[in-house]
Coordinates of C-alpha atoms in Angstrom, one line a residue:
M1 CA 7.8 -10.7 -18.0
S2 CA 5.3 -13.4 -17.1
I3 CA 1.7 -13.3 -15.9
L4 CA 0.9 -16.2 -13.5
G5 CA -1.0 -19.0 -15.0
C6 CA 0.6 -22.1 -13.4
A7 CA 0.0 -23.7 -10.0
G8 CA 1.3 -20.5 -8.4
C9 CA 3.9 -22.2 -6.1
S10 CA 7.0 -20.3 -5.0
K11 CA 9.1 -22.6 -7.1
C12 CA 7.7 -21.1 -10.3
C13 CA 6.4 -17.8 -9.1
P14 CA 7.9 -15.3 -6.9
N15 CA -22.6 -9.8 10.5
N16 CA -21.3 -8.2 13.5
N17 CA -23.0 -9.9 16.5
G18 CA -21.3 -7.9 19.3
N19 CA -17.9 -8.9 17.9
K20 CA -15.1 -6.6 18.2
A21 CA -12.0 -6.3 16.0
K22 CA -9.0 -4.5 17.4
K23 CA -5.5 -3.6 16.7
T24 CA -3.2 -6.2 18.3
N25 CA 0.2 -7.6 18.5
V26 CA -0.6 -10.7 16.5
G27 CA 2.3 -12.6 18.0
K28 CA 0.5 -12.4 21.3
A29 CA -3.0 -12.9 19.9
F30 CA -2.9 -16.6 20.5
K31 CA -2.4 -15.9 24.2
D32 CA -5.4 -13.5 24.6
N33 CA -8.1 -16.2 24.8
P34 CA -6.6 -19.7 25.0
N35 CA -10.0 -21.3 25.2
L36 CA -11.1 -19.9 21.9
K37 CA -10.4 -21.6 18.6
K38 CA -7.9 -20.0 16.3
I39 CA -9.3 -19.7 12.8
I40 CA -6.7 -18.6 10.2
L41 CA -7.6 -17.2 6.8
A42 CA -5.0 -18.2 4.1
G43 CA -5.0 -17.8 0.4
N44 CA -3.3 -16.3 -2.7
P45 CA -3.2 -12.6 -3.4
N46 CA -6.3 -11.1 -5.1
V47 CA -8.8 -13.8 -4.0
G48 CA -10.9 -11.5 -1.9
K49 CA -9.6 -12.8 1.4
S50 CA -9.8 -9.5 3.2
V51 CA -13.3 -9.0 2.0
I52 CA -14.2 -12.5 3.4
F53 CA -12.6 -11.5 6.7
G54 CA -14.7 -8.3 6.8
A55 CA -17.9 -10.3 6.0
L56 CA -17.1 -13.0 8.6
T57 CA -16.4 -10.5 11.4
G58 CA -18.6 -7.5 10.5
V59 CA -15.6 -5.1 10.6
Y60 CA -13.4 -3.4 8.2
A61 CA -9.7 -4.4 8.4
E62 CA -7.9 -3.1 11.4
V63 CA -4.3 -4.1 11.0
S64 CA -1.1 -4.6 13.0
N65 CA 2.3 -5.9 12.2
Y66 CA 3.6 -9.4 13.0
P67 CA 6.4 -9.1 15.6
G68 CA 9.7 -8.3 14.1
T69 CA 8.3 -7.6 10.7
T70 CA 6.3 -5.0 8.8
V71 CA 3.9 -7.6 7.4
A72 CA 0.3 -6.6 8.2
L73 CA -2.1 -9.1 9.8
T74 CA -5.7 -8.5 11.0
K75 CA -7.3 -10.1 14.0
A76 CA -10.9 -10.2 15.2
S77 CA -11.9 -11.4 18.6
L78 CA -15.3 -13.0 18.2
N79 CA -17.5 -14.7 20.8
Y80 CA -16.8 -18.2 19.4
A81 CA -13.2 -17.8 17.9
E82 CA -10.3 -15.6 17.1
I83 CA -10.0 -15.0 13.4
I84 CA -6.7 -13.9 11.8
D85 CA -6.3 -12.8 8.2
T86 CA -2.8 -13.6 6.9
P87 CA -1.1 -11.8 3.9
G88 CA -1.6 -13.2 0.4
A89 CA 0.9 -16.0 -0.2
Y90 CA 1.3 -18.4 -3.1
S91 CA 2.7 -21.2 -1.0
L92 CA 4.0 -22.2 2.4
G93 CA 7.5 -21.5 1.3
N94 CA 10.2 -19.3 2.7
F95 CA 10.6 -17.1 -0.4
S96 CA 9.1 -13.9 0.8
E97 CA 8.3 -12.2 4.2
D98 CA 4.6 -12.7 3.5
E99 CA 5.1 -16.5 3.1
R100 CA 7.2 -16.7 6.2
V101 CA 4.7 -14.9 8.3
T102 CA 1.8 -16.9 6.9
K103 CA 3.7 -20.1 7.7
E104 CA 4.4 -19.0 11.3
V105 CA 0.7 -18.1 11.9
I106 CA -0.6 -21.3 10.4
K107 CA 1.4 -23.3 12.9
E108 CA -1.0 -22.1 15.7
A109 CA -4.2 -22.8 13.7
D110 CA -7.1 -24.9 15.0
V111 CA -8.8 -24.6 11.7
I112 CA -7.8 -23.0 8.4
V113 CA -10.2 -21.2 6.1
N114 CA -8.5 -21.4 2.7
V115 CA -9.9 -18.7 0.3
V116 CA -9.4 -19.4 -3.4
S117 CA -10.7 -17.7 -6.5
A118 CA -13.1 -19.5 -8.7
T119 CA -11.4 -17.8 -11.7
S120 CA -7.9 -19.2 -10.9
L121 CA -8.4 -22.7 -9.4
E122 CA -5.3 -24.2 -11.1
R123 CA -3.1 -21.7 -9.3
D124 CA -4.9 -21.4 -6.0
L125 CA -5.5 -25.1 -5.2
F126 CA -1.7 -25.7 -5.1
L127 CA -1.7 -23.9 -1.7
T128 CA -4.8 -25.9 -0.8
A129 CA -2.9 -29.1 -1.4
Q130 CA -0.1 -27.9 0.9
L131 CA -2.6 -27.0 3.6
I132 CA -4.2 -30.5 3.3
D133 CA -0.8 -32.1 3.9
T134 CA -0.3 -30.3 7.2
G135 CA -3.3 -32.3 8.6
I136 CA -4.8 -29.2 10.1
P137 CA -8.6 -29.1 9.9
L138 CA -9.5 -27.1 6.7
I139 CA -12.5 -25.6 4.9
V140 CA -12.2 -24.1 1.4
V141 CA -14.1 -20.9 0.5
I142 CA -14.3 -20.6 -3.3
N143 CA -14.9 -16.9 -3.9
Q144 CA -15.7 -14.8 -6.9
T145 CA -18.0 -17.5 -8.3
D146 CA -20.0 -14.8 -10.1
E147 CA -16.9 -13.8 -12.2
A148 CA -16.2 -17.5 -12.9
H149 CA -19.8 -17.9 -14.2
T150 CA -19.4 -14.9 -16.4
G151 CA -16.1 -16.3 -17.7
G152 CA -17.7 -19.6 -18.7
I153 CA -16.3 -21.6 -15.8
D154 CA -18.8 -24.2 -14.5
I155 CA -17.7 -25.8 -11.2
D156 CA -19.3 -29.0 -9.6
F157 CA -18.7 -27.9 -6.0
K158 CA -20.1 -31.1 -4.4
K159 CA -17.9 -33.3 -6.5
M160 CA -14.9 -31.1 -5.8
E161 CA -15.7 -31.3 -2.1
T162 CA -15.5 -35.1 -2.3
E163 CA -12.3 -35.0 -4.3
L164 CA -10.6 -32.6 -1.8
G165 CA -12.0 -34.3 1.2
V166 CA -12.9 -30.9 2.8
K167 CA -16.0 -28.8 3.2
I168 CA -16.4 -26.3 0.3
F169 CA -18.4 -23.0 0.4
P170 CA -19.0 -21.1 -2.9
T171 CA -19.3 -17.3 -2.2
V172 CA -19.4 -13.9 -3.7
A173 CA -17.9 -12.0 -0.8
T174 CA -18.5 -8.5 -2.2
K175 CA -22.2 -9.2 -2.1
K176 CA -22.0 -11.4 1.1
Q177 CA -23.5 -14.3 -0.8
G178 CA -22.7 -17.6 0.9
V179 CA -20.9 -16.0 3.8
A180 CA -23.8 -16.8 6.3
D181 CA -23.2 -20.5 5.6
V182 CA -19.5 -20.2 6.4
I183 CA -20.3 -18.4 9.7
E184 CA -22.8 -21.0 10.7
F185 CA -20.3 -23.8 10.0
L186 CA -17.5 -22.1 11.9
K187 CA -19.8 -21.5 14.9
A188 CA -20.8 -25.2 14.9
G189 CA -17.2 -26.2 15.2
H190 CA -17.4 -29.5 13.4
F191 CA -14.0 -29.4 11.6
N192 CA -12.3 -32.3 9.9
S193 CA -8.9 -32.9 8.3
S194 CA -8.8 -34.2 4.7
D195 CA -7.5 -37.7 4.1
K196 CA -6.2 -36.6 0.6
I197 CA -2.6 -36.2 1.9
S198 CA 0.2 -36.5 -0.7
P199 CA 1.8 -39.9 -1.0
S200 CA 5.3 -38.4 -0.3
V201 CA 4.0 -36.8 2.9
Q202 CA 2.3 -40.0 4.0
K203 CA 5.6 -41.8 3.4
M204 CA 7.5 -39.1 5.3
F205 CA 5.6 -39.7 8.5
A206 CA 4.8 -43.4 8.1
N207 CA 5.3 -45.5 11.3
R208 CA 6.4 -42.5 13.3
E209 CA 4.9 -41.6 16.6
I210 CA 5.0 -37.8 16.7
S211 CA 2.5 -35.1 17.8
R212 CA 0.5 -33.1 15.3
N213 CA 2.5 -30.0 16.1
E214 CA 5.8 -31.8 15.5
K215 CA 4.5 -33.0 12.2
I216 CA 3.5 -29.5 11.1
Q217 CA 6.8 -28.1 12.2
E218 CA 8.8 -30.7 10.3
L219 CA 6.6 -30.5 7.2
L220 CA 6.9 -26.7 7.1
R221 CA 10.6 -26.9 7.5
F222 CA 10.7 -29.3 4.5
E223 CA 8.5 -26.9 2.5
C224 CA 10.9 -24.0 3.2
S225 CA 14.1 -25.9 2.2
E226 CA 15.8 -25.3 -1.1
R227 CA 13.6 -27.0 -3.8
Q228 CA 16.4 -28.9 -5.4
S229 CA 16.2 -32.3 -3.8
K230 CA 14.5 -35.2 -5.5
E231 CA 12.0 -35.5 -2.7
C232 CA 10.9 -31.9 -3.0
E233 CA 10.6 -32.2 -6.7
Q234 CA 8.5 -35.4 -6.4
L235 CA 6.1 -33.7 -3.8
H236 CA 5.8 -30.7 -6.0
N237 CA 4.8 -32.8 -9.0
E238 CA 2.3 -34.9 -6.9
R239 CA 0.5 -31.7 -5.9
I240 CA 0.3 -30.4 -9.4
N241 CA -1.0 -33.7 -10.6
F242 CA -3.5 -33.8 -7.7
V243 CA -4.9 -30.4 -8.6
N244 CA -5.0 -31.1 -12.3
S245 CA -6.9 -34.4 -11.7
I246 CA -9.5 -32.6 -9.6
L247 CA -10.0 -29.9 -12.1
K248 CA -10.6 -32.4 -14.9
K249 CA -13.3 -34.1 -12.9
T250 CA -15.1 -31.0 -11.5
V251 CA -14.6 -28.0 -13.9
K252 CA -16.0 -27.4 -17.3
F253 CA -15.0 -24.4 -19.5
N254 CA -17.8 -23.0 -21.6
T255 CA -17.9 -20.0 -23.9
P256 CA -17.4 -16.8 -21.8
K257 CA -20.2 -14.3 -21.8
K258 CA -19.4 -11.3 -24.0
R259 CA -18.6 -8.2 -21.8
I260 CA -17.4 -4.8 -22.7
I261 CA -14.9 -5.0 -19.8
N262 CA -13.2 -8.0 -21.4
G263 CA -12.2 -5.9 -24.4
L264 CA -10.5 -3.5 -22.0
E265 CA -7.8 -6.1 -21.4
H266 CA -6.3 -5.6 -24.8
F267 CA -6.8 -1.9 -24.6
F268 CA -4.8 -1.5 -21.4
F269 CA -1.9 -3.7 -22.7
H270 CA -1.5 -2.1 -26.1
P271 CA 1.6 0.1 -26.2
V272 CA -0.3 3.1 -27.6
T273 CA -3.6 2.9 -25.9
G274 CA -2.0 1.8 -22.6
F275 CA 0.2 4.9 -22.7
I276 CA -2.8 7.1 -23.5
T277 CA -4.7 5.5 -20.6
T278 CA -1.9 6.2 -18.2
I279 CA -1.8 9.9 -19.3
F280 CA -5.6 10.1 -19.1
V281 CA -5.5 8.7 -15.5
L282 CA -2.9 11.4 -14.5
Y283 CA -5.0 14.1 -16.2
L284 CA -8.1 12.9 -14.3
L285 CA -6.1 13.1 -11.1
F286 CA -5.1 16.7 -11.8
E287 CA -8.6 17.7 -12.8
I288 CA -10.3 16.1 -9.8
V289 CA -7.8 17.0 -7.1
G290 CA -6.1 20.1 -8.6
V291 CA -9.0 21.9 -10.3
W292 CA -12.3 20.7 -8.9
I293 CA -11.5 20.0 -5.3
S294 CA -8.9 22.7 -4.8
G295 CA -10.9 25.3 -6.8
N296 CA -14.2 24.6 -5.0
V297 CA -14.0 22.7 -1.8
V298 CA -10.6 23.9 -0.6
D299 CA -11.3 27.5 -1.5
Y300 CA -14.6 27.4 0.3
V301 CA -13.5 25.6 3.5
Y302 CA -10.0 26.9 3.9
G303 CA -11.0 30.4 2.7
G304 CA -13.8 30.4 5.2
L305 CA -11.4 29.5 8.0
E306 CA -8.9 32.2 6.9
E307 CA -11.5 34.9 6.5
K308 CA -13.8 34.3 9.4
F309 CA -12.5 31.7 12.0
C310 CA -8.8 32.7 12.3
P311 CA -9.4 36.5 12.7
A312 CA -12.2 35.8 15.3
L313 CA -10.0 33.4 17.1
K314 CA -7.0 35.8 17.1
T315 CA -9.2 38.5 18.6
F316 CA -10.6 36.2 21.2
V317 CA -7.1 35.0 22.3
E318 CA -5.7 38.5 22.4
T319 CA -8.6 39.6 24.6
Y320 CA -8.7 36.8 27.1
I321 CA -5.1 35.5 27.1
K322 CA -2.5 38.0 28.1
N323 CA 0.6 35.7 27.6
D324 CA 2.2 36.6 24.3
L325 CA 3.9 33.2 23.9
V326 CA 0.6 31.4 24.4
N327 CA -1.1 33.7 21.9
E328 CA 1.6 33.0 19.4
I329 CA 1.3 29.2 19.8
I330 CA -2.5 29.2 19.6
A331 CA -3.3 31.9 17.0
G332 CA 0.0 33.3 15.7
E333 CA 1.5 33.1 12.2
F334 CA 2.4 29.4 12.7
G335 CA -0.3 28.7 15.4
V336 CA -1.9 25.4 16.2
F337 CA -5.3 26.7 15.1
T338 CA -4.4 29.3 12.5
M339 CA -2.0 27.1 10.6
A340 CA -1.8 23.4 11.6
L341 CA -5.5 22.6 12.2
S342 CA -6.7 25.0 9.5
I343 CA -4.6 23.3 6.9
I344 CA -5.5 19.8 8.1
I345 CA -9.3 20.6 8.0
G346 CA -9.4 23.1 5.1
V347 CA -6.7 21.6 2.8
L348 CA -5.6 18.1 3.6
L349 CA -9.0 16.6 4.5
P350 CA -10.7 17.4 1.2
L351 CA -7.6 16.8 -1.0
L352 CA -6.7 13.5 0.6
T353 CA -10.3 12.2 0.6
A354 CA -10.5 12.9 -3.2
F355 CA -7.0 11.3 -3.7
Y356 CA -7.8 8.1 -1.7
I357 CA -11.2 7.7 -3.5
F358 CA -9.4 8.0 -6.8
M359 CA -6.7 5.4 -5.8
S360 CA -9.3 3.0 -4.3
I361 CA -11.2 3.0 -7.6
L362 CA -8.0 2.1 -9.5
E363 CA -7.2 -0.6 -7.0
D364 CA -10.7 -2.2 -6.9
S365 CA -11.0 -2.1 -10.6
G366 CA -7.9 -4.2 -11.1
Y367 CA -6.2 -1.4 -13.1
L368 CA -3.1 -1.0 -10.9
P369 CA -1.6 -4.5 -11.5
R370 CA -2.1 -3.9 -15.2
M371 CA -0.2 -0.7 -14.8
S372 CA 2.6 -2.8 -13.4
V373 CA 2.7 -4.9 -16.5
F374 CA 2.4 -1.9 -18.8
C375 CA 5.3 -0.2 -17.0
D376 CA 7.6 -3.3 -16.9
E377 CA 9.6 -2.6 -20.0
M378 CA 10.0 1.1 -19.1
L379 CA 11.1 0.4 -15.5
K380 CA 13.6 -2.2 -16.6
K381 CA 15.6 0.7 -18.2
I382 CA 16.3 2.0 -14.7
G383 CA 17.0 -1.4 -13.1
L384 CA 13.5 -2.3 -11.9
N385 CA 10.6 -4.4 -13.1
G386 CA 6.9 -3.5 -13.3
R387 CA 6.3 -4.7 -9.7
A388 CA 8.1 -1.6 -8.5
V389 CA 5.0 0.4 -9.6
I390 CA 3.2 -0.9 -6.5
P391 CA 5.5 0.7 -3.8
I392 CA 5.9 3.8 -6.0
I393 CA 2.1 4.1 -6.2
L394 CA 1.8 3.4 -2.5
G395 CA 4.5 6.1 -2.0
L396 CA 2.1 8.6 -3.6
G397 CA -0.1 7.9 -0.5
C398 CA 2.8 7.8 2.0
T399 CA 6.5 7.4 1.2
T400 CA 7.0 5.6 4.5
M401 CA 4.4 2.9 3.5
G402 CA 6.0 2.8 0.0
T403 CA 9.4 2.1 1.7
I404 CA 7.9 -0.7 3.7
T405 CA 6.4 -2.3 0.7
T406 CA 9.7 -2.5 -1.2
R407 CA 10.0 -5.8 0.6
I408 CA 7.9 -7.4 -2.1
L409 CA 10.7 -6.7 -4.6
P410 CA 12.9 -9.8 -5.0
T411 CA 16.4 -8.3 -5.3
N412 CA 18.5 -6.0 -3.1
K413 CA 19.2 -3.9 -6.2
E414 CA 15.5 -3.2 -6.9
R415 CA 14.8 -2.4 -3.3
M416 CA 17.7 0.0 -3.1
I417 CA 16.7 1.8 -6.3
T418 CA 13.0 2.0 -5.3
V419 CA 13.8 3.4 -1.8
A420 CA 16.0 6.0 -3.4
L421 CA 13.3 7.1 -5.9
L422 CA 10.8 7.3 -3.0
G423 CA 13.1 9.4 -0.9
I424 CA 14.0 11.8 -3.7
A425 CA 11.4 12.1 -6.4
V426 CA 8.0 10.7 -5.2
P427 CA 5.7 13.2 -3.4
C428 CA 3.3 11.8 -0.8
A429 CA -0.4 12.3 -1.2
A430 CA -0.8 15.2 1.1
Q431 CA 2.3 16.9 -0.4
Q432 CA 1.1 16.2 -3.9
G433 CA -2.4 17.5 -3.2
I434 CA -1.1 20.9 -2.1
I435 CA 1.4 21.1 -4.9
V436 CA -1.3 20.4 -7.5
V437 CA -3.3 23.3 -6.0
L438 CA -0.3 25.7 -6.1
L439 CA 0.6 24.7 -9.7
A440 CA -3.0 25.0 -10.8
S441 CA -3.0 28.5 -9.5
I442 CA 0.0 29.7 -11.5
G443 CA -0.4 28.0 -14.9
G444 CA -2.8 25.1 -14.9
L445 CA -2.2 21.7 -16.6
K446 CA 0.9 22.7 -18.6
V447 CA 2.8 23.7 -15.5
W448 CA 1.9 20.5 -13.7
L449 CA 3.0 18.4 -16.7
F450 CA 6.3 20.3 -16.7
Y451 CA 6.6 19.6 -13.0
L452 CA 5.9 15.9 -13.7
L453 CA 8.5 15.9 -16.5
I454 CA 11.1 17.1 -14.0
L455 CA 10.3 14.4 -11.5
F456 CA 10.2 11.6 -14.1
S457 CA 13.6 12.9 -15.5
M458 CA 15.0 12.9 -12.0
M459 CA 13.7 9.3 -11.5
A460 CA 15.3 8.2 -14.7
V461 CA 18.7 9.8 -13.9
V462 CA 18.8 8.5 -10.3
G463 CA 17.5 5.0 -11.3
T464 CA 19.9 4.6 -14.2
F465 CA 22.9 5.8 -12.1
L466 CA 22.1 3.3 -9.3
S467 CA 21.4 0.5 -11.8
K468 CA 24.8 1.0 -13.4
L469 CA 26.3 1.1 -9.9
S470 CA 24.9 -2.3 -9.0
K471 CA 26.1 -5.4 -10.7
E472 CA 23.1 -7.4 -9.6
K473 CA 20.6 -8.5 -12.3
T474 CA 17.1 -7.1 -12.4
S475 CA 14.5 -9.9 -11.9
D476 CA 11.7 -10.7 -14.4
L477 CA 8.1 -9.8 -13.6
F478 CA 5.8 -12.5 -12.2
I479 CA 2.5 -11.0 -11.1
S480 CA -1.0 -12.3 -10.6
L481 CA -3.6 -10.2 -12.5
P482 CA -7.1 -10.0 -10.8
P483 CA -10.0 -9.7 -13.3
L484 CA -11.1 -6.3 -14.3
R485 CA -14.3 -5.5 -12.4
V486 CA -16.6 -2.6 -11.6
P487 CA -15.5 -1.2 -8.2
N488 CA -17.7 -1.7 -5.2
F489 CA -18.9 1.7 -4.0
L490 CA -19.3 0.7 -0.4
N491 CA -15.8 -0.9 -0.3
I492 CA -14.3 2.3 -1.8
I493 CA -16.0 4.4 0.9
K494 CA -14.8 2.1 3.7
K495 CA -11.3 2.0 2.4
T496 CA -11.1 5.7 2.0
F497 CA -12.5 6.3 5.5
S498 CA -10.0 3.9 7.0
R499 CA -7.1 5.5 5.3
M500 CA -8.3 9.0 6.2
V501 CA -8.7 8.0 9.9
S502 CA -5.2 6.4 9.8
F503 CA -3.7 9.6 8.3
L504 CA -5.3 11.9 10.7
K505 CA -4.2 9.8 13.7
E506 CA -0.7 9.9 12.4
A507 CA -0.4 13.4 11.0
T508 CA -2.4 15.6 13.4
G509 CA 0.1 15.1 16.3
F510 CA 3.0 15.9 14.0
F511 CA 1.3 19.0 12.7
V512 CA 0.4 20.3 16.1
L513 CA 3.8 19.6 17.7
S514 CA 5.6 21.1 14.7
S515 CA 3.4 24.2 14.9
I516 CA 4.2 24.6 18.6
I517 CA 7.9 24.2 18.0
I518 CA 8.0 26.6 15.1
S519 CA 5.8 29.2 16.9
I520 CA 8.2 29.1 19.9
M521 CA 11.2 29.5 17.5
N522 CA 9.4 32.4 15.8
Y523 CA 8.6 34.0 19.2
F524 CA 12.2 34.0 20.4
G525 CA 13.6 35.1 17.0
W526 CA 15.3 31.8 16.2
L527 CA 13.6 31.5 12.8
K528 CA 15.2 34.8 11.8
A529 CA 18.6 33.4 12.9
I530 CA 18.1 30.3 10.7
E531 CA 16.9 32.5 7.8
R532 CA 20.2 34.4 8.0
L533 CA 22.2 31.1 8.2
L534 CA 20.4 29.7 5.1
E535 CA 20.3 32.9 3.2
P536 CA 23.2 32.0 0.9
V537 CA 21.3 28.9 -0.2
V538 CA 17.7 30.2 -0.2
V539 CA 18.2 33.7 -1.5
N540 CA 21.4 33.6 -3.5
M541 CA 21.2 30.1 -5.0
L542 CA 17.4 29.6 -5.2
H543 CA 16.3 33.2 -5.6
L544 CA 13.5 32.6 -3.0
P545 CA 12.4 34.8 -0.1
A546 CA 14.5 34.3 3.0
E547 CA 11.4 33.0 4.9
F548 CA 11.5 29.9 2.7
S549 CA 14.1 28.5 5.2
N550 CA 11.1 28.0 7.5
V551 CA 9.7 25.6 4.9
F552 CA 13.0 23.7 5.0
I553 CA 12.6 23.2 8.7
M554 CA 9.1 21.9 8.3
G555 CA 10.2 19.5 5.6
L556 CA 12.7 17.9 8.0
I557 CA 9.7 16.9 10.1
R558 CA 7.2 16.0 7.4
R559 CA 7.1 16.6 3.6
D560 CA 3.4 17.5 3.7
L561 CA 4.1 20.0 6.5
A562 CA 6.6 21.7 4.2
S563 CA 4.0 21.8 1.5
A564 CA 1.5 23.3 4.0
G565 CA 4.1 25.9 4.9
L566 CA 4.7 26.8 1.3
F567 CA 0.9 27.0 0.7
E568 CA 0.6 29.4 3.6
M569 CA 3.6 31.4 2.5
A570 CA 2.3 31.7 -1.1
N571 CA -1.0 33.0 0.3
V572 CA 0.5 35.7 2.5
S573 CA 3.6 36.8 0.5
N574 CA 4.1 38.2 -3.0
M575 CA 5.9 35.2 -4.4
S576 CA 6.1 35.1 -8.2
S577 CA 4.9 32.2 -10.3
L578 CA 8.5 31.2 -11.0
Q579 CA 9.3 31.2 -7.2
I580 CA 6.2 29.1 -6.5
F581 CA 7.2 26.6 -9.2
V582 CA 10.8 26.3 -8.0
S583 CA 9.7 26.0 -4.4
A584 CA 7.3 23.2 -5.3
V585 CA 10.1 21.3 -7.1
V586 CA 12.6 21.8 -4.3
I587 CA 10.3 20.6 -1.5
T588 CA 9.4 17.6 -3.6
L589 CA 13.0 16.6 -4.1
F590 CA 13.9 17.7 -0.5
V591 CA 15.1 15.2 2.1
P592 CA 12.9 12.4 3.3
C593 CA 10.7 13.2 6.3
I594 CA 11.6 11.8 9.8
A595 CA 9.2 8.8 9.5
M596 CA 10.5 7.7 6.2
L597 CA 14.2 8.2 7.2
I598 CA 13.7 6.0 10.3
M599 CA 12.2 3.3 8.0
V600 CA 15.1 3.7 5.6
F601 CA 17.5 3.2 8.5
K602 CA 15.6 0.1 9.5
E603 CA 15.3 -1.4 5.9
R604 CA 18.5 -0.3 4.3
G605 CA 20.9 0.6 7.2
I606 CA 22.2 3.9 8.6
K607 CA 24.9 4.3 5.9
E608 CA 22.4 4.2 3.0
G609 CA 20.0 6.4 4.9
V610 CA 22.6 9.1 5.5
I611 CA 23.7 8.9 1.8
L612 CA 20.1 9.2 0.7
W613 CA 19.5 12.2 3.0
L614 CA 22.6 14.1 1.8
S615 CA 21.9 13.2 -1.9
A616 CA 18.3 14.4 -1.7
F617 CA 19.4 17.7 -0.2
C618 CA 22.1 18.3 -2.8
I619 CA 19.7 17.3 -5.7
A620 CA 16.9 19.5 -4.4
I621 CA 19.1 22.6 -4.1
G622 CA 21.0 21.9 -7.3
T623 CA 17.8 21.4 -9.4
G624 CA 16.2 24.5 -7.8
A625 CA 19.3 26.6 -8.6
V626 CA 19.2 25.5 -12.3
L627 CA 15.4 26.0 -12.7
T628 CA 15.3 29.5 -11.2
R629 CA 17.9 30.6 -13.8
V630 CA 16.5 28.9 -16.9
C631 CA 12.8 28.7 -16.4
G632 CA 12.1 32.5 -16.2
I633 CA 11.1 32.3 -19.9
F634 CA 8.1 30.1 -19.1
F635 CA 6.7 32.3 -16.4

């Protein structure tokens, strides 16, 4: 395991003024307004680049994928330029999808805004040196200067500006300090290229009559070649020496200010206190989502809908609509309003809001990357490194997004194992929220911990089996740790709101359509037929009510829809505590939803997708069959 502290190259390390940001196909973005300048934001991860983007454009990130990839980019069409925020990349190499996409976008830039962190200049300025060598006009935004000051880092910005040969703007993006100067400079449009080009690059293009675009294309191809040639090695060393010489002249390191938050670094990394912290975080998640939100907000909102709105709607529909099928679809047992929208508004909305606020706090505080480091040794036992925590954590929000994010993992083995864990043992946020509510109702914290023990055990078994199956070696962990900081309240609210809007846009249609389909199946008696078909599995093997087959059908569409069906079923039937627990485990381990399965097909191929689907079904049924026979003593 290693925490980045070098130059950060890929060789070493894996005011809204009527402006409008919009979702766009970024591959076509450069054709939208050919007369506008193309301003590209580039920088390492964790430098506050997205915050700078929001401050420059006055909008919160609206994202779209670069054509042919799942790498997210953000574009804002302003009245003086088009600004595109690229993914965090350590270099202009070809070592990850993020780097490849950043390289392609930079080719079209009229000017590059290079965002670096004042706390990690040695690492971040390596990319700056690469950008200078392209000859594209460049400005450098040195962000997080407040954290550098607290850490005893004193920077002579004027002298650094001279040494780099580019305009420098110190900023604190979270407080919008210095951002107005950047906006004013970009609007003025007086951009210059630096003359501090590496000697090797100067030699490469000496006495050659080629266009700027041809020079950029050739240089980037050179950057992306295998770094084994003598020329590449020499250029790499030149850039490191260039950065080090600038830092010696412009940066002084003083005694850092004493802060309580600095002491937390050792606390989080200690084997004992780090483990206790992780358990405490999970406990807080349960108390906030499973006890407080579900016991107060959900009971009030969903209970009110069930007791007042749904009966009144059913009476209204039966009075004025004489078509039984339409009545069933609108206000029946699985109706659009009585089940789908009621659960979205009364259950998912409060639960997910709480969950996303909780996760945003962990992200903005810098705790999640530290969790990656803490979990590294543990995950290595199942063939992963600590970086896999990131897609797994994202999978707790949405397993489809977690599957996409497995692209950050360096080896095929790690991507395969992580996708399998996401498809089998990681519940998404909406599913998790409902399950926490159900488990809290039948036994509280001890039942939820037992449920987590089963999931962790399943992850260990599946991960170990797949790790032994693959002969590929697990990679070491290289990760950049952002400084610990107090989360920005406004940013947390914006991030939560954006995620909730995204979820509702995606999920509402699925819920409504599924509700219509299931209501039609129920009206014509097809659900009863499926119940009889699945009875040997549901009743005889799992000892669950025959109607649980309906939950299986919902789970094929979306996992959270299955949880919603179980929530509804537990409220209207006389399911025992053991049956609710077994059901919760089974629908968690059940097959991936359609959206994730499609993404698995895309990322891993149809063969692996089918194997994962069948394996998840067998594991879910087998585990449920065992639990229903051995866990009666606990309930």
